Amino acid sequence: MDNRPIGVFDSGLGGLTVLKEIMEIMPGESIVYFGDSGRAPYGVKSKETVIKYTLQDIRFLLSHDIKMIVIACNTASACSLDTVRDRFNNMPVIEVIQPGATMGVKQTKNKKIGVIGTIATINSGVYERAINEIDKKMQVFSKACPLFVPLVEEGPEWWENDITYRIALQYLGPLKNTGVDTLILGCTHYPLLQKTISRVMGDDVEIVSSALEVARVVKNVISKNNMAAGENTGTVYKFYTSDVVEKFEPMCNAILKRRINSIVRVDIEKY
Ligand code: DGL
């Protein structure tokens, strides 16, 4: 039994899509969430900068006595997983790429998989490697969509409007023409644009979001390591952001579909 919270972080709001699934399938687990909205997007920054930010985010979470780290960000996973597993080898570290790649391979029928993500994630080639390690015959078509994260961070009124649709059409049109039957959302912000992305890709393309699969991995690791929180110990959720709380709070409520009113601003550069 382990009543300490799970630590989850992302460059901003995207990790909340993972957090929502963790809350749903593990209602007894306490969680500390950090969204680095003040420094988002990560995906247009250098690998060195993403590693530096990731380590600061984790040091902040560790100050809350967490029992495991969930990197709810593809960009941070792609750039810094090895460094993180090396430095913090005394606790489980969960990332988001392997679960997404596994789901994509399970889902496709024609072995043509599309992957969209940030520039850093796509340029790292991490999805191609993960997919082809599972099945060498898979064809992977990747596309970076750098405007998607800022559009999500702008708030719900941008997620399904016509401007976002036209941007999605420009990014995804060529990908649709490759004949992929499955599209992996290789960024935890993108499930919030899923309706717009589906509108462009059409009903015959299966959209894969790894959020639920990541939550299942978290649950498995917790149970394998006997780390579940005790029953009726009281679930506590704590939310932190490096930017304006008044902006983060309504978006948190919109994504999690519940009222969160204890969001605290953090000076992340201190960590
Ligand atoms: N949610 C992050 C991801 O999964 C977005 C990265 C960014 O801030 O650009 O990659």
PDB file of C-alpha atoms and ligand atoms in Angstrom:
ATOM      1  CA  MET A   1       0.000   0.000   0.000  1.00  0.00           C
ATOM      2  CA  ASP A   2       1.265   3.481  -0.839  1.00  0.00           C
ATOM      3  CA  ASN A   3      -0.841   6.573  -0.177  1.00  0.00           C
ATOM      4  CA  ARG A   4       1.573   9.002  -1.784  1.00  0.00           C
ATOM      5  CA  PRO A   5       0.270  10.836  -4.878  1.00  0.00           C
ATOM      6  CA  ILE A   6       1.058  10.093  -8.519  1.00  0.00           C
ATOM      7  CA  GLY A   7       2.993  12.954 -10.144  1.00  0.00           C
ATOM      8  CA  VAL A   8       1.818  13.942 -13.625  1.00  0.00           C
ATOM      9  CA  PHE A   9       3.151  16.737 -15.813  1.00  0.00           C
ATOM     10  CA  ASP A  10       2.943  18.250 -19.272  1.00  0.00           C
ATOM     11  CA  SER A  11       3.978  21.460 -20.988  1.00  0.00           C
ATOM     12  CA  GLY A  12       0.468  22.737 -20.285  1.00  0.00           C
ATOM     13  CA  LEU A  13      -3.099  21.525 -20.626  1.00  0.00           C
ATOM     14  CA  GLY A  14      -2.497  18.430 -22.768  1.00  0.00           C
ATOM     15  CA  GLY A  15      -1.542  16.170 -19.880  1.00  0.00           C
ATOM     16  CA  LEU A  16      -5.001  16.741 -18.425  1.00  0.00           C
ATOM     17  CA  THR A  17      -6.337  14.386 -21.128  1.00  0.00           C
ATOM     18  CA  VAL A  18      -4.193  11.654 -19.533  1.00  0.00           C
ATOM     19  CA  LEU A  19      -5.017  12.783 -16.000  1.00  0.00           C
ATOM     20  CA  LYS A  20      -8.757  12.545 -16.724  1.00  0.00           C
ATOM     21  CA  GLU A  21      -8.404   8.857 -17.626  1.00  0.00           C
ATOM     22  CA  ILE A  22      -6.236   8.161 -14.562  1.00  0.00           C
ATOM     23  CA  MET A  23      -8.874   9.810 -12.337  1.00  0.00           C
ATOM     24  CA  GLU A  24     -11.582   7.723 -13.954  1.00  0.00           C
ATOM     25  CA  ILE A  25      -9.970   4.303 -13.715  1.00  0.00           C
ATOM     26  CA  MET A  26      -8.177   4.894 -10.398  1.00  0.00           C
ATOM     27  CA  PRO A  27     -10.560   7.035  -8.330  1.00  0.00           C
ATOM     28  CA  GLY A  28      -8.726   6.204  -5.103  1.00  0.00           C
ATOM     29  CA  GLU A  29      -5.349   7.588  -6.192  1.00  0.00           C
ATOM     30  CA  SER A  30      -4.230  11.088  -5.208  1.00  0.00           C
ATOM     31  CA  ILE A  31      -2.527  13.114  -7.937  1.00  0.00           C
ATOM     32  CA  VAL A  32      -0.296  16.156  -8.232  1.00  0.00           C
ATOM     33  CA  TYR A  33      -0.457  17.772 -11.679  1.00  0.00           C
ATOM     34  CA  PHE A  34       1.938  20.364 -13.045  1.00  0.00           C
ATOM     35  CA  GLY A  35       1.210  22.139 -16.344  1.00  0.00           C
ATOM     36  CA  ASP A  36       4.093  24.288 -17.581  1.00  0.00           C
ATOM     37  CA  SER A  37       1.846  26.666 -19.555  1.00  0.00           C
ATOM     38  CA  GLY A  38       4.229  29.542 -18.901  1.00  0.00           C
ATOM     39  CA  ARG A  39       6.897  27.855 -21.046  1.00  0.00           C
ATOM     40  CA  ALA A  40       4.681  25.971 -23.549  1.00  0.00           C
ATOM     41  CA  PRO A  41       4.984  24.952 -26.289  1.00  0.00           C
ATOM     42  CA  TYR A  42       7.881  22.561 -25.683  1.00  0.00           C
ATOM     43  CA  GLY A  43       7.690  21.040 -29.146  1.00  0.00           C
ATOM     44  CA  VAL A  44       9.400  23.887 -30.987  1.00  0.00           C
ATOM     45  CA  LYS A  45      12.347  24.003 -28.561  1.00  0.00           C
ATOM     46  CA  SER A  46      15.707  22.247 -28.658  1.00  0.00           C
ATOM     47  CA  LYS A  47      16.200  18.823 -27.120  1.00  0.00           C
ATOM     48  CA  GLU A  48      18.511  20.333 -24.476  1.00  0.00           C
ATOM     49  CA  THR A  49      15.855  22.877 -23.446  1.00  0.00           C
ATOM     50  CA  VAL A  50      13.133  20.216 -23.270  1.00  0.00           C
ATOM     51  CA  ILE A  51      15.397  18.041 -21.089  1.00  0.00           C
ATOM     52  CA  LYS A  52      16.118  20.993 -18.785  1.00  0.00           C
ATOM     53  CA  TYR A  53      12.385  21.821 -18.457  1.00  0.00           C
ATOM     54  CA  THR A  54      11.483  18.169 -17.908  1.00  0.00           C
ATOM     55  CA  LEU A  55      14.000  17.774 -15.078  1.00  0.00           C
ATOM     56  CA  GLN A  56      12.720  20.964 -13.411  1.00  0.00           C
ATOM     57  CA  ASP A  57       9.112  19.751 -13.727  1.00  0.00           C
ATOM     58  CA  ILE A  58      10.040  16.434 -12.118  1.00  0.00           C
ATOM     59  CA  ARG A  59      12.050  18.061  -9.314  1.00  0.00           C
ATOM     60  CA  PHE A  60       8.973  20.154  -8.544  1.00  0.00           C
ATOM     61  CA  LEU A  61       6.747  17.042  -8.428  1.00  0.00           C
ATOM     62  CA  LEU A  62       9.278  15.259  -6.222  1.00  0.00           C
ATOM     63  CA  SER A  63       8.923  18.085  -3.687  1.00  0.00           C
ATOM     64  CA  HIS A  64       5.385  16.661  -3.201  1.00  0.00           C
ATOM     65  CA  ASP A  65       6.635  13.214  -2.205  1.00  0.00           C
ATOM     66  CA  ILE A  66       5.188  11.423  -5.239  1.00  0.00           C
ATOM     67  CA  LYS A  67       5.346   7.649  -5.731  1.00  0.00           C
ATOM     68  CA  MET A  68       5.604   7.636  -9.515  1.00  0.00           C
ATOM     69  CA  ILE A  69       6.205   9.972 -12.439  1.00  0.00           C
ATOM     70  CA  VAL A  70       3.858  10.160 -15.424  1.00  0.00           C
ATOM     71  CA  ILE A  71       5.360  12.103 -18.329  1.00  0.00           C
ATOM     72  CA  ALA A  72       2.025  13.079 -19.903  1.00  0.00           C
ATOM     73  CA  CYS A  73       3.813  14.774 -22.782  1.00  0.00           C
ATOM     74  CA  ASN A  74       5.070  13.162 -25.985  1.00  0.00           C
ATOM     75  CA  THR A  75       7.691  15.838 -26.540  1.00  0.00           C
ATOM     76  CA  ALA A  76       9.197  15.396 -23.069  1.00  0.00           C
ATOM     77  CA  SER A  77       9.002  11.599 -23.510  1.00  0.00           C
ATOM     78  CA  ALA A  78      10.710  11.760 -26.927  1.00  0.00           C
ATOM     79  CA  CYS A  79      13.514  14.086 -25.814  1.00  0.00           C
ATOM     80  CA  SER A  80      14.225  13.061 -22.259  1.00  0.00           C
ATOM     81  CA  LEU A  81      12.990   9.587 -21.331  1.00  0.00           C
ATOM     82  CA  ASP A  82      16.478   8.055 -21.117  1.00  0.00           C
ATOM     83  CA  THR A  83      17.768  10.919 -18.975  1.00  0.00           C
ATOM     84  CA  VAL A  84      14.736  10.742 -16.690  1.00  0.00           C
ATOM     85  CA  ARG A  85      14.893   6.953 -16.229  1.00  0.00           C
ATOM     86  CA  ASP A  86      18.606   7.266 -15.532  1.00  0.00           C
ATOM     87  CA  ARG A  87      18.302  10.071 -12.958  1.00  0.00           C
ATOM     88  CA  PHE A  88      15.149   8.945 -11.194  1.00  0.00           C
ATOM     89  CA  ASN A  89      15.700   5.219 -11.104  1.00  0.00           C
ATOM     90  CA  ASN A  90      14.151   4.763  -7.676  1.00  0.00           C
ATOM     91  CA  MET A  91      10.564   5.079  -8.888  1.00  0.00           C
ATOM     92  CA  PRO A  92       8.434   4.057 -11.883  1.00  0.00           C
ATOM     93  CA  VAL A  93       8.482   6.469 -14.831  1.00  0.00           C
ATOM     94  CA  ILE A  94       5.581   6.141 -17.288  1.00  0.00           C
ATOM     95  CA  GLU A  95       5.716   7.697 -20.750  1.00  0.00           C
ATOM     96  CA  VAL A  96       3.138   8.111 -23.502  1.00  0.00           C
ATOM     97  CA  ILE A  97       4.771   6.951 -26.738  1.00  0.00           C
ATOM     98  CA  GLN A  98       4.920   3.157 -26.359  1.00  0.00           C
ATOM     99  CA  PRO A  99       1.217   2.894 -25.385  1.00  0.00           C
ATOM    100  CA  GLY A 100       0.195   5.036 -28.398  1.00  0.00           C
ATOM    101  CA  ALA A 101       2.384   3.081 -30.823  1.00  0.00           C
ATOM    102  CA  THR A 102       1.045  -0.234 -29.497  1.00  0.00           C
ATOM    103  CA  MET A 103      -2.555   0.905 -29.912  1.00  0.00           C
ATOM    104  CA  GLY A 104      -1.890   2.179 -33.434  1.00  0.00           C
ATOM    105  CA  VAL A 105      -0.434  -1.179 -34.494  1.00  0.00           C
ATOM    106  CA  LYS A 106      -3.406  -3.022 -32.953  1.00  0.00           C
ATOM    107  CA  GLN A 107      -5.868  -0.755 -34.708  1.00  0.00           C
ATOM    108  CA  THR A 108      -4.590  -0.611 -38.314  1.00  0.00           C
ATOM    109  CA  LYS A 109      -5.851  -3.069 -40.922  1.00  0.00           C
ATOM    110  CA  ASN A 110      -3.891  -1.857 -43.959  1.00  0.00           C
ATOM    111  CA  LYS A 111      -0.601  -1.390 -42.023  1.00  0.00           C
ATOM    112  CA  LYS A 112      -0.474   2.309 -42.921  1.00  0.00           C
ATOM    113  CA  ILE A 113      -0.288   4.452 -39.817  1.00  0.00           C
ATOM    114  CA  GLY A 114      -0.216   8.243 -39.623  1.00  0.00           C
ATOM    115  CA  VAL A 115       1.433   9.983 -36.676  1.00  0.00           C
ATOM    116  CA  ILE A 116       1.025  13.651 -35.829  1.00  0.00           C
ATOM    117  CA  GLY A 117       2.897  15.479 -33.101  1.00  0.00           C
ATOM    118  CA  THR A 118       5.107  18.426 -32.307  1.00  0.00           C
ATOM    119  CA  ILE A 119       8.227  19.201 -34.363  1.00  0.00           C
ATOM    120  CA  ALA A 120      10.468  17.751 -31.633  1.00  0.00           C
ATOM    121  CA  THR A 121       8.465  14.509 -31.392  1.00  0.00           C
ATOM    122  CA  ILE A 122       8.218  13.979 -35.152  1.00  0.00           C
ATOM    123  CA  ASN A 123      11.874  14.863 -35.802  1.00  0.00           C
ATOM    124  CA  SER A 124      13.007  12.432 -33.107  1.00  0.00           C
ATOM    125  CA  GLY A 125      11.580   9.513 -35.130  1.00  0.00           C
ATOM    126  CA  VAL A 126      10.520   7.889 -31.872  1.00  0.00           C
ATOM    127  CA  TYR A 127       7.126   6.698 -33.167  1.00  0.00           C
ATOM    128  CA  GLU A 128       8.571   5.094 -36.326  1.00  0.00           C
ATOM    129  CA  ARG A 129      11.051   3.200 -34.166  1.00  0.00           C
ATOM    130  CA  ALA A 130       8.437   2.091 -31.636  1.00  0.00           C
ATOM    131  CA  ILE A 131       5.976   1.014 -34.368  1.00  0.00           C
ATOM    132  CA  ASN A 132       8.544  -0.812 -36.479  1.00  0.00           C
ATOM    133  CA  GLU A 133       9.906  -2.576 -33.406  1.00  0.00           C
ATOM    134  CA  ILE A 134       6.454  -4.092 -32.942  1.00  0.00           C
ATOM    135  CA  ASP A 135       5.959  -4.863 -36.653  1.00  0.00           C
ATOM    136  CA  LYS A 136       8.553  -4.159 -39.370  1.00  0.00           C
ATOM    137  CA  LYS A 137       5.904  -4.224 -42.089  1.00  0.00           C
ATOM    138  CA  MET A 138       4.135  -1.120 -40.841  1.00  0.00           C
ATOM    139  CA  GLN A 139       4.388   1.966 -43.008  1.00  0.00           C
ATOM    140  CA  VAL A 140       4.503   5.155 -40.951  1.00  0.00           C
ATOM    141  CA  PHE A 141       3.611   8.617 -42.307  1.00  0.00           C
ATOM    142  CA  SER A 142       4.469  11.441 -39.921  1.00  0.00           C
ATOM    143  CA  LYS A 143       3.542  15.098 -39.848  1.00  0.00           C
ATOM    144  CA  ALA A 144       4.418  17.841 -37.373  1.00  0.00           C
ATOM    145  CA  CYS A 145       1.534  20.201 -36.576  1.00  0.00           C
ATOM    146  CA  PRO A 146       3.202  22.999 -34.577  1.00  0.00           C
ATOM    147  CA  LEU A 147       0.184  25.333 -34.474  1.00  0.00           C
ATOM    148  CA  PHE A 148      -2.045  22.794 -32.753  1.00  0.00           C
ATOM    149  CA  VAL A 149      -0.608  23.205 -29.230  1.00  0.00           C
ATOM    150  CA  PRO A 150      -0.958  27.026 -29.151  1.00  0.00           C
ATOM    151  CA  LEU A 151      -4.520  26.657 -30.513  1.00  0.00           C
ATOM    152  CA  VAL A 152      -5.426  24.247 -27.703  1.00  0.00           C
ATOM    153  CA  GLU A 153      -3.810  26.504 -25.091  1.00  0.00           C
ATOM    154  CA  GLU A 154      -5.954  29.419 -26.383  1.00  0.00           C
ATOM    155  CA  GLY A 155      -9.063  27.703 -25.032  1.00  0.00           C
ATOM    156  CA  PRO A 156     -12.174  25.727 -26.042  1.00  0.00           C
ATOM    157  CA  GLU A 157     -13.537  28.357 -28.442  1.00  0.00           C
ATOM    158  CA  TRP A 158     -10.601  27.516 -30.741  1.00  0.00           C
ATOM    159  CA  TRP A 159     -10.841  23.731 -30.688  1.00  0.00           C
ATOM    160  CA  GLU A 160     -13.607  23.317 -33.249  1.00  0.00           C
ATOM    161  CA  ASN A 161     -13.814  26.610 -35.120  1.00  0.00           C
ATOM    162  CA  ASP A 162     -13.301  27.161 -38.853  1.00  0.00           C
ATOM    163  CA  ILE A 163      -9.840  28.699 -38.565  1.00  0.00           C
ATOM    164  CA  THR A 164      -8.588  25.619 -36.733  1.00  0.00           C
ATOM    165  CA  TYR A 165     -10.313  23.409 -39.314  1.00  0.00           C
ATOM    166  CA  ARG A 166      -8.484  25.178 -42.150  1.00  0.00           C
ATOM    167  CA  ILE A 167      -5.146  24.842 -40.368  1.00  0.00           C
ATOM    168  CA  ALA A 168      -5.873  21.139 -39.787  1.00  0.00           C
ATOM    169  CA  LEU A 169      -6.775  20.746 -43.459  1.00  0.00           C
ATOM    170  CA  GLN A 170      -3.430  22.204 -44.505  1.00  0.00           C
ATOM    171  CA  TYR A 171      -1.476  19.920 -42.145  1.00  0.00           C
ATOM    172  CA  LEU A 172      -3.499  16.749 -42.591  1.00  0.00           C
ATOM    173  CA  GLY A 173      -4.643  16.891 -46.235  1.00  0.00           C
ATOM    174  CA  PRO A 174      -1.409  15.304 -47.565  1.00  0.00           C
ATOM    175  CA  LEU A 175      -1.507  12.703 -44.786  1.00  0.00           C
ATOM    176  CA  LYS A 176      -5.026  11.694 -45.736  1.00  0.00           C
ATOM    177  CA  ASN A 177      -3.863  11.190 -49.321  1.00  0.00           C
ATOM    178  CA  THR A 178      -1.320   8.570 -48.205  1.00  0.00           C
ATOM    179  CA  GLY A 179      -4.201   6.168 -47.457  1.00  0.00           C
ATOM    180  CA  VAL A 180      -3.532   5.727 -43.726  1.00  0.00           C
ATOM    181  CA  ASP A 181      -6.414   3.984 -41.953  1.00  0.00           C
ATOM    182  CA  THR A 182      -5.173   4.923 -38.471  1.00  0.00           C
ATOM    183  CA  LEU A 183      -3.921   8.219 -37.088  1.00  0.00           C
ATOM    184  CA  ILE A 184      -2.016   8.350 -33.803  1.00  0.00           C
ATOM    185  CA  LEU A 185      -2.380  11.606 -31.887  1.00  0.00           C
ATOM    186  CA  GLY A 186       1.265  11.854 -30.839  1.00  0.00           C
ATOM    187  CA  CYS A 187       0.697  14.836 -28.585  1.00  0.00           C
ATOM    188  CA  THR A 188      -1.450  14.879 -25.467  1.00  0.00           C
ATOM    189  CA  HIS A 189      -2.961  18.228 -26.473  1.00  0.00           C
ATOM    190  CA  TYR A 190      -4.427  16.829 -29.686  1.00  0.00           C
ATOM    191  CA  PRO A 191      -7.373  14.837 -28.247  1.00  0.00           C
ATOM    192  CA  LEU A 192      -8.877  18.258 -27.547  1.00  0.00           C
ATOM    193  CA  LEU A 193      -8.886  18.881 -31.322  1.00  0.00           C
ATOM    194  CA  GLN A 194     -10.146  15.386 -32.098  1.00  0.00           C
ATOM    195  CA  LYS A 195     -13.462  16.501 -33.648  1.00  0.00           C
ATOM    196  CA  THR A 196     -11.661  18.878 -36.016  1.00  0.00           C
ATOM    197  CA  ILE A 197      -9.008  16.282 -36.862  1.00  0.00           C
ATOM    198  CA  SER A 198     -11.708  13.670 -37.573  1.00  0.00           C
ATOM    199  CA  ARG A 199     -13.585  16.156 -39.744  1.00  0.00           C
ATOM    200  CA  VAL A 200     -10.497  16.414 -41.957  1.00  0.00           C
ATOM    201  CA  MET A 201      -9.490  12.738 -41.930  1.00  0.00           C
ATOM    202  CA  GLY A 202     -12.997  11.327 -42.458  1.00  0.00           C
ATOM    203  CA  ASP A 203     -14.882   8.536 -40.738  1.00  0.00           C
ATOM    204  CA  ASP A 204     -12.816   5.740 -42.264  1.00  0.00           C
ATOM    205  CA  VAL A 205      -9.647   6.809 -40.432  1.00  0.00           C
ATOM    206  CA  GLU A 206      -9.427   5.537 -36.839  1.00  0.00           C
ATOM    207  CA  ILE A 207      -8.074   8.160 -34.455  1.00  0.00           C
ATOM    208  CA  VAL A 208      -5.852   6.785 -31.682  1.00  0.00           C
ATOM    209  CA  SER A 209      -5.358   8.768 -28.485  1.00  0.00           C
ATOM    210  CA  SER A 210      -3.052   7.097 -25.998  1.00  0.00           C
ATOM    211  CA  ALA A 211      -4.588   8.706 -22.882  1.00  0.00           C
ATOM    212  CA  LEU A 212      -6.663   5.710 -21.763  1.00  0.00           C
ATOM    213  CA  GLU A 213      -3.904   3.239 -22.608  1.00  0.00           C
ATOM    214  CA  VAL A 214      -1.409   5.296 -20.559  1.00  0.00           C
ATOM    215  CA  ALA A 215      -3.837   5.247 -17.626  1.00  0.00           C
ATOM    216  CA  ARG A 216      -4.049   1.450 -17.948  1.00  0.00           C
ATOM    217  CA  VAL A 217      -0.247   1.204 -17.889  1.00  0.00           C
ATOM    218  CA  VAL A 218      -0.204   3.346 -14.728  1.00  0.00           C
ATOM    219  CA  LYS A 219      -2.790   1.043 -13.135  1.00  0.00           C
ATOM    220  CA  ASN A 220      -0.797  -2.081 -14.045  1.00  0.00           C
ATOM    221  CA  VAL A 221       2.467  -0.708 -12.700  1.00  0.00           C
ATOM    222  CA  ILE A 222       0.746   0.335  -9.471  1.00  0.00           C
ATOM    223  CA  SER A 223      -0.778  -3.070  -8.981  1.00  0.00           C
ATOM    224  CA  LYS A 224       2.390  -5.020  -9.945  1.00  0.00           C
ATOM    225  CA  ASN A 225       4.413  -3.023  -7.428  1.00  0.00           C
ATOM    226  CA  ASN A 226       1.782  -3.148  -4.674  1.00  0.00           C
ATOM    227  CA  MET A 227       1.627   0.635  -4.718  1.00  0.00           C
ATOM    228  CA  ALA A 228      -2.126   1.200  -4.639  1.00  0.00           C
ATOM    229  CA  ALA A 229      -3.480   3.731  -2.160  1.00  0.00           C
ATOM    230  CA  GLY A 230      -5.385   2.274   0.777  1.00  0.00           C
ATOM    231  CA  GLU A 231      -9.162   2.282   0.613  1.00  0.00           C
ATOM    232  CA  ASN A 232     -10.998   5.302   2.050  1.00  0.00           C
ATOM    233  CA  THR A 233      -7.782   7.216   2.704  1.00  0.00           C
ATOM    234  CA  GLY A 234      -9.177  10.312   0.945  1.00  0.00           C
ATOM    235  CA  THR A 235      -8.241  11.245  -2.591  1.00  0.00           C
ATOM    236  CA  VAL A 236      -6.469  14.572  -2.956  1.00  0.00           C
ATOM    237  CA  TYR A 237      -5.930  16.336  -6.299  1.00  0.00           C
ATOM    238  CA  LYS A 238      -3.473  19.219  -6.463  1.00  0.00           C
ATOM    239  CA  PHE A 239      -2.951  21.366  -9.551  1.00  0.00           C
ATOM    240  CA  TYR A 240      -0.064  23.676 -10.312  1.00  0.00           C
ATOM    241  CA  THR A 241       0.760  25.873 -13.288  1.00  0.00           C
ATOM    242  CA  SER A 242       3.691  28.095 -14.164  1.00  0.00           C
ATOM    243  CA  ASP A 243       1.330  30.659 -15.695  1.00  0.00           C
ATOM    244  CA  VAL A 244      -1.804  32.663 -14.976  1.00  0.00           C
ATOM    245  CA  VAL A 245      -4.106  30.636 -12.696  1.00  0.00           C
ATOM    246  CA  GLU A 246      -7.205  32.501 -13.925  1.00  0.00           C
ATOM    247  CA  LYS A 247      -6.507  31.213 -17.442  1.00  0.00           C
ATOM    248  CA  PHE A 248      -5.591  27.663 -16.418  1.00  0.00           C
ATOM    249  CA  GLU A 249      -8.568  27.088 -14.112  1.00  0.00           C
ATOM    250  CA  PRO A 250     -11.517  27.349 -16.563  1.00  0.00           C
ATOM    251  CA  MET A 251      -9.658  25.177 -19.069  1.00  0.00           C
ATOM    252  CA  CYS A 252      -8.946  22.593 -16.379  1.00  0.00           C
ATOM    253  CA  ASN A 253     -12.660  22.531 -15.571  1.00  0.00           C
ATOM    254  CA  ALA A 254     -13.586  22.236 -19.262  1.00  0.00           C
ATOM    255  CA  ILE A 255     -11.224  19.309 -19.864  1.00  0.00           C
ATOM    256  CA  LEU A 256     -11.797  17.385 -16.636  1.00  0.00           C
ATOM    257  CA  LYS A 257     -15.523  18.177 -16.583  1.00  0.00           C
ATOM    258  CA  ARG A 258     -15.382  18.905 -12.883  1.00  0.00           C
ATOM    259  CA  ARG A 259     -14.709  22.002 -10.803  1.00  0.00           C
ATOM    260  CA  ILE A 260     -11.112  22.469  -9.759  1.00  0.00           C
ATOM    261  CA  ASN A 261     -10.579  25.460  -7.540  1.00  0.00           C
ATOM    262  CA  SER A 262      -7.243  24.918  -5.920  1.00  0.00           C
ATOM    263  CA  ILE A 263      -4.749  25.749  -8.648  1.00  0.00           C
ATOM    264  CA  VAL A 264      -1.504  27.295  -7.468  1.00  0.00           C
ATOM    265  CA  ARG A 265       1.084  29.191  -9.495  1.00  0.00           C
ATOM    266  CA  VAL A 266       4.670  27.931  -9.276  1.00  0.00           C
ATOM    267  CA  ASP A 267       7.956  29.634 -10.068  1.00  0.00           C
ATOM    268  CA  ILE A 268       9.337  26.600 -11.880  1.00  0.00           C
ATOM    269  CA  GLU A 269      12.737  28.180 -12.532  1.00  0.00           C
ATOM    270  CA  LYS A 270      13.506  27.652  -8.813  1.00  0.00           C
ATOM    271  CA  TYR A 271      13.570  23.885  -9.297  1.00  0.00           C
TER     272      TYR A 271
HETATM  273  N1  DGL B   1       1.378  17.843 -24.792  1.00  0.00           N
HETATM  274  C1  DGL B   1       2.698  17.965 -25.344  1.00  0.00           C
HETATM  275  C2  DGL B   1       3.036  16.698 -26.137  1.00  0.00           C
HETATM  276  O1  DGL B   1       2.410  15.666 -25.927  1.00  0.00           O
HETATM  277  C3  DGL B   1       2.804  19.240 -26.116  1.00  0.00           C
HETATM  278  C4  DGL B   1       4.182  19.684 -26.306  1.00  0.00           C
HETATM  279  C5  DGL B   1       4.349  21.149 -26.544  1.00  0.00           C
HETATM  280  O2  DGL B   1       4.214  21.901 -25.587  1.00  0.00           O
HETATM  281  O3  DGL B   1       4.686  21.528 -27.665  1.00  0.00           O
HETATM  282  O4  DGL B   1       3.947  16.676 -26.935  1.00  0.00           O
END
